[in-house]
mmCIF file of C-alpha atoms in Angstrom:
data_model
loop_
_atom_site.group_PDB
_atom_site.id
_atom_site.type_symbol
_atom_site.label_atom_id
_atom_site.label_comp_id
_atom_site.label_asym_id
_atom_site.label_seq_id
_atom_site.Cartn_x
_atom_site.Cartn_y
_atom_site.Cartn_z
ATOM 1 C CA MET A 1 0.000 0.000 0.000
ATOM 2 C CA LYS A 2 1.396 3.390 -0.989
ATOM 3 C CA THR A 3 1.680 6.225 1.509
ATOM 4 C CA ARG A 4 -0.875 8.831 0.433
ATOM 5 C CA ILE A 5 0.550 12.334 0.766
ATOM 6 C CA LEU A 6 -1.189 15.715 0.990
ATOM 7 C CA ILE A 7 1.184 18.556 0.061
ATOM 8 C CA CYS A 8 0.676 21.882 1.858
ATOM 9 C CA GLY A 9 2.267 24.670 -0.159
ATOM 10 C CA ALA A 10 1.835 22.472 -3.216
ATOM 11 C CA CYS A 11 2.284 25.231 -5.796
ATOM 12 C CA GLY A 12 5.535 26.580 -4.365
ATOM 13 C CA LYS A 13 9.028 25.521 -5.394
ATOM 14 C CA MET A 14 9.395 22.890 -2.692
ATOM 15 C CA GLY A 15 5.917 21.547 -3.304
ATOM 16 C CA GLY A 16 6.846 21.188 -6.959
ATOM 17 C CA ASN A 17 9.997 19.273 -6.053
ATOM 18 C CA VAL A 18 8.042 16.889 -3.833
ATOM 19 C CA LEU A 19 5.399 16.334 -6.524
ATOM 20 C CA SER A 20 8.042 15.680 -9.190
ATOM 21 C CA LEU A 21 9.830 13.087 -7.064
ATOM 22 C CA LEU A 22 6.596 11.354 -6.089
ATOM 23 C CA GLY A 23 5.764 10.919 -9.768
ATOM 24 C CA ASN A 24 8.361 8.130 -9.944
ATOM 25 C CA ASP A 25 8.004 6.784 -6.410
ATOM 26 C CA GLN A 26 6.925 3.172 -5.987
ATOM 27 C CA THR A 27 5.791 3.420 -2.362
ATOM 28 C CA ALA A 28 4.231 6.896 -2.012
ATOM 29 C CA VAL A 29 1.855 9.059 -4.031
ATOM 30 C CA ALA A 30 0.631 12.663 -3.933
ATOM 31 C CA VAL A 31 -3.174 12.665 -3.732
ATOM 32 C CA ALA A 32 -3.874 16.394 -3.369
ATOM 33 C CA GLY A 33 -2.430 19.764 -2.427
ATOM 34 C CA VAL A 34 -3.396 22.882 -0.498
ATOM 35 C CA ASP A 35 -2.133 26.309 -1.533
ATOM 36 C CA LEU A 36 -3.314 29.904 -1.109
ATOM 37 C CA PHE A 37 -2.810 30.360 -4.839
ATOM 38 C CA PRO A 38 -4.015 27.143 -6.494
ATOM 39 C CA LYS A 39 -3.012 26.294 -10.042
ATOM 40 C CA GLU A 40 -2.924 23.273 -12.315
ATOM 41 C CA ILE A 41 -0.042 21.002 -11.305
ATOM 42 C CA GLY A 42 -1.386 17.555 -12.100
ATOM 43 C CA ILE A 43 -3.158 16.833 -8.795
ATOM 44 C CA PRO A 44 -6.216 18.487 -7.197
ATOM 45 C CA VAL A 45 -5.164 21.673 -5.365
ATOM 46 C CA TYR A 46 -7.461 23.460 -2.913
ATOM 47 C CA LYS A 47 -7.294 26.910 -1.386
ATOM 48 C CA ASP A 48 -8.266 25.667 2.070
ATOM 49 C CA PHE A 49 -8.388 22.419 4.003
ATOM 50 C CA ALA A 50 -12.187 22.452 4.268
ATOM 51 C CA SER A 51 -12.397 21.819 0.513
ATOM 52 C CA VAL A 52 -10.073 18.808 0.424
ATOM 53 C CA GLN A 53 -11.933 15.670 -0.676
ATOM 54 C CA GLU A 54 -9.128 13.117 -0.995
ATOM 55 C CA GLN A 55 -8.040 10.804 1.816
ATOM 56 C CA ALA A 56 -4.391 11.043 2.845
ATOM 57 C CA ASP A 57 -2.101 9.383 5.373
ATOM 58 C CA VAL A 58 0.545 12.090 5.839
ATOM 59 C CA MET A 59 0.785 15.825 5.183
ATOM 60 C CA ILE A 60 4.063 17.314 3.992
ATOM 61 C CA ASP A 61 3.998 20.993 4.954
ATOM 62 C CA PHE A 62 6.304 23.238 2.955
ATOM 63 C CA SER A 63 4.192 26.383 3.423
ATOM 64 C CA SER A 64 5.295 28.666 6.268
ATOM 65 C CA ALA A 65 5.072 29.099 10.020
ATOM 66 C CA GLU A 66 1.823 31.067 9.624
ATOM 67 C CA ASN A 67 -1.590 29.489 10.367
ATOM 68 C CA LEU A 68 0.095 26.498 11.992
ATOM 69 C CA ARG A 69 -2.881 25.658 14.213
ATOM 70 C CA GLU A 70 -5.149 25.227 11.170
ATOM 71 C CA ARG A 71 -2.843 22.601 9.662
ATOM 72 C CA LEU A 72 -2.336 20.720 12.912
ATOM 73 C CA GLU A 73 -6.050 20.726 13.670
ATOM 74 C CA TYR A 74 -6.827 19.336 10.200
ATOM 75 C CA ALA A 75 -4.248 16.602 10.760
ATOM 76 C CA LYS A 76 -5.774 15.795 14.149
ATOM 77 C CA GLN A 77 -9.339 15.622 12.822
ATOM 78 C CA ASN A 78 -8.345 13.494 9.828
ATOM 79 C CA LYS A 79 -5.738 11.323 11.579
ATOM 80 C CA LEU A 80 -2.842 12.441 9.398
ATOM 81 C CA GLY A 81 0.813 12.436 10.298
ATOM 82 C CA VAL A 82 2.511 15.792 9.658
ATOM 83 C CA VAL A 83 5.995 16.498 8.308
ATOM 84 C CA LEU A 84 6.779 20.103 9.270
ATOM 85 C CA ALA A 85 9.310 21.038 6.613
ATOM 86 C CA SER A 86 9.220 24.817 7.102
ATOM 87 C CA THR A 87 11.165 26.874 9.657
ATOM 88 C CA GLY A 88 10.728 30.191 11.450
ATOM 89 C CA PHE A 89 8.566 28.850 14.285
ATOM 90 C CA ASN A 90 8.396 31.090 17.360
ATOM 91 C CA ALA A 91 8.079 30.025 20.989
ATOM 92 C CA ASP A 92 4.274 29.887 20.823
ATOM 93 C CA ASP A 93 4.437 27.749 17.667
ATOM 94 C CA LEU A 94 6.807 25.296 19.337
ATOM 95 C CA LYS A 95 4.467 25.046 22.319
ATOM 96 C CA LEU A 96 1.563 24.374 19.947
ATOM 97 C CA ILE A 97 3.535 21.661 18.130
ATOM 98 C CA ASP A 98 4.329 20.017 21.446
ATOM 99 C CA GLU A 99 0.653 20.096 22.471
ATOM 100 C CA TYR A 100 -0.572 18.553 19.214
ATOM 101 C CA SER A 101 2.148 15.906 19.248
ATOM 102 C CA LYS A 102 0.235 14.256 22.085
ATOM 103 C CA GLN A 103 -2.514 13.472 19.578
ATOM 104 C CA VAL A 104 -0.757 13.635 16.180
ATOM 105 C CA ALA A 105 2.410 12.039 14.803
ATOM 106 C CA ILE A 106 4.595 15.045 13.958
ATOM 107 C CA PHE A 107 7.994 14.979 12.289
ATOM 108 C CA LYS A 108 9.950 18.190 12.886
ATOM 109 C CA THR A 109 13.520 19.016 11.986
ATOM 110 C CA ALA A 110 15.256 22.263 11.104
ATOM 111 C CA ASN A 111 16.758 20.620 8.023
ATOM 112 C CA LEU A 112 15.692 17.543 6.072
ATOM 113 C CA SER A 113 19.081 17.004 4.426
ATOM 114 C CA LEU A 114 20.928 13.855 5.468
ATOM 115 C CA GLY A 115 24.221 15.730 5.062
ATOM 116 C CA VAL A 116 23.188 18.527 7.419
ATOM 117 C CA ASN A 117 22.162 16.027 10.078
ATOM 118 C CA LEU A 118 25.566 14.351 9.734
ATOM 119 C CA MET A 119 27.141 17.804 10.064
ATOM 120 C CA GLN A 120 25.199 18.331 13.292
ATOM 121 C CA ALA A 121 26.617 15.114 14.733
ATOM 122 C CA LEU A 122 30.160 16.050 13.657
ATOM 123 C CA CYS A 123 29.864 19.504 15.239
ATOM 124 C CA LYS A 124 28.811 17.976 18.527
ATOM 125 C CA VAL A 125 31.790 15.606 18.476
ATOM 126 C CA ALA A 126 34.125 18.510 17.638
ATOM 127 C CA ALA A 127 32.750 20.595 20.517
ATOM 128 C CA GLN A 128 33.246 17.701 22.932
ATOM 129 C CA PHE A 129 36.810 17.167 21.742
ATOM 130 C CA LEU A 130 37.899 20.831 21.524
ATOM 131 C CA GLY A 131 36.077 22.194 24.555
ATOM 132 C CA GLU A 132 36.367 25.760 25.809
ATOM 133 C CA ALA A 133 39.722 26.354 24.132
ATOM 134 C CA TYR A 134 38.038 27.060 20.786
ATOM 135 C CA ASP A 135 35.641 29.871 19.908
ATOM 136 C CA VAL A 136 32.631 28.828 17.821
ATOM 137 C CA GLU A 137 31.287 30.937 14.962
ATOM 138 C CA ILE A 138 28.456 29.904 12.628
ATOM 139 C CA ILE A 139 27.871 31.453 9.199
ATOM 140 C CA GLU A 140 24.746 30.642 7.188
ATOM 141 C CA ARG A 141 23.958 31.798 3.648
ATOM 142 C CA HIS A 142 20.589 31.707 1.897
ATOM 143 C CA HIS A 143 18.720 33.254 -1.022
ATOM 144 C CA ASN A 144 17.324 36.771 -0.856
ATOM 145 C CA LEU A 145 13.718 35.588 -0.414
ATOM 146 C CA LYS A 146 14.270 33.795 2.911
ATOM 147 C CA LYS A 147 12.254 35.501 5.626
ATOM 148 C CA ASP A 148 13.773 34.238 8.885
ATOM 149 C CA ALA A 149 17.265 34.811 10.252
ATOM 150 C CA PRO A 150 19.241 33.134 11.561
ATOM 151 C CA SER A 151 18.184 29.986 9.762
ATOM 152 C CA GLY A 152 16.603 27.131 11.657
ATOM 153 C CA THR A 153 19.563 24.982 10.679
ATOM 154 C CA ALA A 154 22.066 27.447 12.144
ATOM 155 C CA LEU A 155 20.166 27.356 15.422
ATOM 156 C CA MET A 156 19.998 23.552 15.249
ATOM 157 C CA LEU A 157 23.787 23.418 14.906
ATOM 158 C CA ALA A 158 24.264 25.931 17.718
ATOM 159 C CA ASP A 159 21.952 23.943 19.995
ATOM 160 C CA ALA A 160 23.836 20.706 19.273
ATOM 161 C CA ILE A 161 27.126 22.366 20.178
ATOM 162 C CA ASN A 162 25.627 24.044 23.243
ATOM 163 C CA GLU A 163 24.485 20.688 24.613
ATOM 164 C CA THR A 164 28.158 19.898 25.132
ATOM 165 C CA PHE A 165 28.439 22.957 27.355
ATOM 166 C CA ASP A 166 25.238 22.233 29.311
ATOM 167 C CA GLY A 167 23.450 25.098 27.551
ATOM 168 C CA LYS A 168 25.749 27.754 29.006
ATOM 169 C CA LYS A 169 26.709 29.333 25.701
ATOM 170 C CA LYS A 170 24.966 32.566 24.659
ATOM 171 C CA TYR A 171 24.049 33.184 21.017
ATOM 172 C CA VAL A 172 25.188 36.461 19.475
ATOM 173 C CA ASN A 173 23.452 37.212 16.181
ATOM 174 C CA GLY A 174 25.974 39.283 14.251
ATOM 175 C CA ARG A 175 28.046 42.062 15.732
ATOM 176 C CA GLU A 176 27.900 45.811 15.272
ATOM 177 C CA GLY A 177 29.710 48.786 16.743
ATOM 178 C CA ILE A 178 32.166 48.712 19.620
ATOM 179 C CA VAL A 179 31.193 45.368 21.109
ATOM 180 C CA GLY A 180 34.339 44.830 23.123
ATOM 181 C CA GLN A 181 36.414 41.701 23.423
ATOM 182 C CA ARG A 182 34.720 38.467 22.462
ATOM 183 C CA LYS A 183 33.397 36.601 25.497
ATOM 184 C CA ARG A 184 34.283 32.938 25.934
ATOM 185 C CA GLU A 185 30.634 31.908 26.366
ATOM 186 C CA GLU A 186 29.555 33.284 22.991
ATOM 187 C CA ILE A 187 28.508 31.379 19.903
ATOM 188 C CA GLY A 188 28.437 33.862 17.051
ATOM 189 C CA ILE A 189 25.755 33.343 14.382
ATOM 190 C CA HIS A 190 25.874 35.339 11.151
ATOM 191 C CA ALA A 191 23.286 35.434 8.357
ATOM 192 C CA VAL A 192 24.029 36.200 4.692
ATOM 193 C CA ARG A 193 21.157 36.760 2.248
ATOM 194 C CA GLY A 194 21.677 37.077 -1.489
ATOM 195 C CA GLY A 195 20.838 35.835 -4.942
ATOM 196 C CA THR A 196 19.655 32.266 -5.303
ATOM 197 C CA ILE A 197 21.823 30.561 -2.663
ATOM 198 C CA VAL A 198 19.983 27.361 -1.759
ATOM 199 C CA GLY A 199 21.619 26.901 1.634
ATOM 200 C CA GLU A 200 25.149 26.950 3.015
ATOM 201 C CA HIS A 201 26.221 26.435 6.613
ATOM 202 C CA GLU A 202 29.705 26.723 8.047
ATOM 203 C CA VAL A 203 30.807 26.166 11.633
ATOM 204 C CA ALA A 204 34.274 27.425 12.526
ATOM 205 C CA PHE A 205 36.054 26.253 15.671
ATOM 206 C CA CYS A 206 38.699 28.934 16.131
ATOM 207 C CA GLY A 207 41.621 28.111 18.383
ATOM 208 C CA GLU A 208 45.128 29.419 18.903
ATOM 209 C CA ASP A 209 46.941 29.333 15.554
ATOM 210 C CA GLU A 210 44.374 27.045 13.889
ATOM 211 C CA ILE A 211 40.791 26.946 12.629
ATOM 212 C CA ILE A 212 38.732 23.802 12.138
ATOM 213 C CA THR A 213 35.803 24.258 9.761
ATOM 214 C CA ILE A 214 32.828 21.948 9.187
ATOM 215 C CA SER A 215 30.577 22.988 6.310
ATOM 216 C CA HIS A 216 27.679 21.870 4.148
ATOM 217 C CA SER A 217 26.329 23.259 0.864
ATOM 218 C CA ALA A 218 23.026 22.353 -0.769
ATOM 219 C CA ASN A 219 23.194 22.809 -4.529
ATOM 220 C CA SER A 220 19.512 22.071 -5.083
ATOM 221 C CA LYS A 221 16.316 22.144 -3.043
ATOM 222 C CA LYS A 222 15.756 18.597 -4.234
ATOM 223 C CA VAL A 223 17.710 17.265 -1.240
ATOM 224 C CA PHE A 224 15.084 18.714 1.120
ATOM 225 C CA ALA A 225 12.222 17.233 -0.914
ATOM 226 C CA ILE A 226 13.896 13.820 -0.792
ATOM 227 C CA GLY A 227 14.189 14.130 2.990
ATOM 228 C CA ALA A 228 10.551 15.200 3.340
ATOM 229 C CA ILE A 229 9.320 12.150 1.415
ATOM 230 C CA ARG A 230 11.522 9.854 3.499
ATOM 231 C CA ALA A 231 10.069 11.452 6.627
ATOM 232 C CA ALA A 232 6.497 10.993 5.351
ATOM 233 C CA LYS A 233 7.075 7.291 4.696
ATOM 234 C CA PHE A 234 8.646 6.943 8.139
ATOM 235 C CA LEU A 235 5.678 8.685 9.778
ATOM 236 C CA PHE A 236 3.017 6.538 8.064
ATOM 237 C CA GLY A 237 1.332 4.411 10.737
ATOM 238 C CA LYS A 238 3.278 5.936 13.632
ATOM 239 C CA SER A 239 1.529 6.676 16.909
ATOM 240 C CA ALA A 240 1.211 10.241 18.193
ATOM 241 C CA GLY A 241 4.478 11.850 19.198
ATOM 242 C CA LEU A 242 7.191 14.261 18.147
ATOM 243 C CA TYR A 243 9.749 12.670 15.832
ATOM 244 C CA ALA A 244 13.031 13.950 14.372
ATOM 245 C CA MET A 245 15.669 12.887 11.872
ATOM 246 C CA LYS A 246 17.528 10.841 14.488
ATOM 247 C CA ASP A 247 14.422 8.642 14.852
ATOM 248 C CA LEU A 248 14.215 8.102 11.096
ATOM 249 C CA LEU A 249 17.921 7.270 10.793
ATOM 250 C CA SER A 250 17.875 4.867 13.737
ATOM 251 C CA GLU A 251 14.916 2.994 12.232
ATOM 252 C CA GLU A 252 16.519 2.829 8.775
#
């Protein structure tokens, strides 16, 4: 039986990538889409969830952080798993996700790329090995249409590193003016926005007379669509709960 997928944000670039990949998938199929600006893309697309007629097993959400409750409530009422593939969630959104995860199977990660999740693990190992002797600076680069900064992935990397230091590190988003000498407890995070950069993340561990850099570059948004479909297949049939990439990888 194929996993039936509802694509939220179906007419956007990422929705198009997901739909294209599902066209050749043997174990999953796109049954419908929801988008504020519906257009002909080869599957039924509706402007709102109330109009959706098709039955689905999992929703892949590549829309935005806005109107999150509406999507989660639809998933709850229709017993769908949800892959939250967008970023930019605020504290209230995260609380809402946690609440709904008690009744809905939710897959949430700041980045669906396998390479980025490997990078996260490597950064944590580096932080454990290098300790306080090395300053940590994170640089992320994205296209000029990205709305949130720093990126969810940059924060994911910072959080992984900070776990090593029991959460004692403070995040400094860019620097301006006479900021004084860098404090040991800082993790600097810097956002670059320009052109059509898909996504680049670099973590620099800066020590005395040497710099160790761990980096990842996405050359196409296809890698995120691939990850979203893998997450949807993983989520199919799962009980309510909050799942992440580590759960998918451990099962695979």
